[in-house]
PDB file of C-alpha atoms in Angstrom:
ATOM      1  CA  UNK A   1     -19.102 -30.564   3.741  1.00 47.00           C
ATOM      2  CA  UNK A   2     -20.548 -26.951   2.861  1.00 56.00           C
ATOM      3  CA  UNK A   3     -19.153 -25.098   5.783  1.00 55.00           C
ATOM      4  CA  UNK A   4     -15.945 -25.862   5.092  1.00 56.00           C
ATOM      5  CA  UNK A   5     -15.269 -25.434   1.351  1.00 60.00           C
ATOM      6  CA  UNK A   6     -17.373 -22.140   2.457  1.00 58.00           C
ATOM      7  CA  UNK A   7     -14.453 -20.792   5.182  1.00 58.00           C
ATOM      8  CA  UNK A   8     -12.137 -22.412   2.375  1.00 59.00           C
ATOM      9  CA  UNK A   9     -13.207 -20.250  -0.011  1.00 60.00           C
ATOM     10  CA  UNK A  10     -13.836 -16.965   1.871  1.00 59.00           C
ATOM     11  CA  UNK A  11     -10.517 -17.130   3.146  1.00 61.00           C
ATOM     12  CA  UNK A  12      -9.184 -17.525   0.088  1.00 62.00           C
ATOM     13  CA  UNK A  13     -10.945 -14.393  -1.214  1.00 61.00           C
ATOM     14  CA  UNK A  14      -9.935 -12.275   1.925  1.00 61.00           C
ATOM     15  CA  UNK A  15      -6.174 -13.185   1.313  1.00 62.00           C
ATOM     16  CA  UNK A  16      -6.388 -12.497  -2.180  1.00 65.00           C
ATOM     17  CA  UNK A  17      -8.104  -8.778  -1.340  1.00 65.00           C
ATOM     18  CA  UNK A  18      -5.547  -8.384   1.393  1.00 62.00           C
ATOM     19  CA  UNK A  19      -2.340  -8.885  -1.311  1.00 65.00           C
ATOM     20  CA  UNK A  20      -4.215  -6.841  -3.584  1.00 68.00           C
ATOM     21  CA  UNK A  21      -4.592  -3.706  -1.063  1.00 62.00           C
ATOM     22  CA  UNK A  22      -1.021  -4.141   0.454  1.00 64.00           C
ATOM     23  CA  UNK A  23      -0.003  -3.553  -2.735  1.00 63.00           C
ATOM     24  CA  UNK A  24      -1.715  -0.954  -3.783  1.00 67.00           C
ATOM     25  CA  UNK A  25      -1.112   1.109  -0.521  1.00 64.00           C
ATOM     26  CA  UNK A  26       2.611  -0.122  -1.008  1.00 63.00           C
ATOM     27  CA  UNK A  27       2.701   1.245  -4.122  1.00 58.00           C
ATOM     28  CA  UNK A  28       0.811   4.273  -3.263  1.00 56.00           C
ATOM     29  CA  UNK A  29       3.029   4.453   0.183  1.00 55.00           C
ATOM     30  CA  UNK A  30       6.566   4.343  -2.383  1.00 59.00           C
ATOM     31  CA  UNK A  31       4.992   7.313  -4.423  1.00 57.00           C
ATOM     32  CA  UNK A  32       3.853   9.861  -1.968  1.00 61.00           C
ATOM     33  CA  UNK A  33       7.336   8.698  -0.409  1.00 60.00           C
ATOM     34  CA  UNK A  34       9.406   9.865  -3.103  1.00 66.00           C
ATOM     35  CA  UNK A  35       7.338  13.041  -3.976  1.00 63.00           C
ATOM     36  CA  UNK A  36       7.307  14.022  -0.196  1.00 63.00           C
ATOM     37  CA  UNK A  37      11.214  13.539   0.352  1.00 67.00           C
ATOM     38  CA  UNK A  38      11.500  15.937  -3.274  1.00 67.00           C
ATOM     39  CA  UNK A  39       8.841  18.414  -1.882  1.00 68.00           C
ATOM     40  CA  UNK A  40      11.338  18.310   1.660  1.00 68.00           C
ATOM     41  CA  UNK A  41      14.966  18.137  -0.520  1.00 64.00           C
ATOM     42  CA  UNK A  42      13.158  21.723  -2.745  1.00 67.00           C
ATOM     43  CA  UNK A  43      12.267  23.309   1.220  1.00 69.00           C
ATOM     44  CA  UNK A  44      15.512  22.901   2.481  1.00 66.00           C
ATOM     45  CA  UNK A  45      17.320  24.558  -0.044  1.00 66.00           C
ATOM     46  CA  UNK A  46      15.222  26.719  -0.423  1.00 70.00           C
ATOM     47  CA  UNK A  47      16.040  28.231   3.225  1.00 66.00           C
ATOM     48  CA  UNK A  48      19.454  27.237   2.948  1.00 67.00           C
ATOM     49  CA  UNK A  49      19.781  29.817  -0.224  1.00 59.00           C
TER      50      UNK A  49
END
């Protein structure tokens, strides 16, 4: 009965640490996104001008 409420629980802890990270780098990802696309959109016309 210990080796499974064992896997039980340490996959329950690995699930919970992969939501957390794949939302962090989600989060991260959206950011660096948006201030890469602005960085690109500022380039762009800056050679256009």
């Amino acid at each position: 009965m210990i080796l499974p409420k064992v896997l039980k629980k340490t996959t329950n802890y690995l699930y919970k640490k992969q939501v957390k990270i794949t939302n962090r780098r989600k989060i991260n990802f959206d950011c660096k996104d948006k201030l890469v696309k602005k960085s690109e959109y500022k380039k762009v016309e800056e050679h256009a001008n």
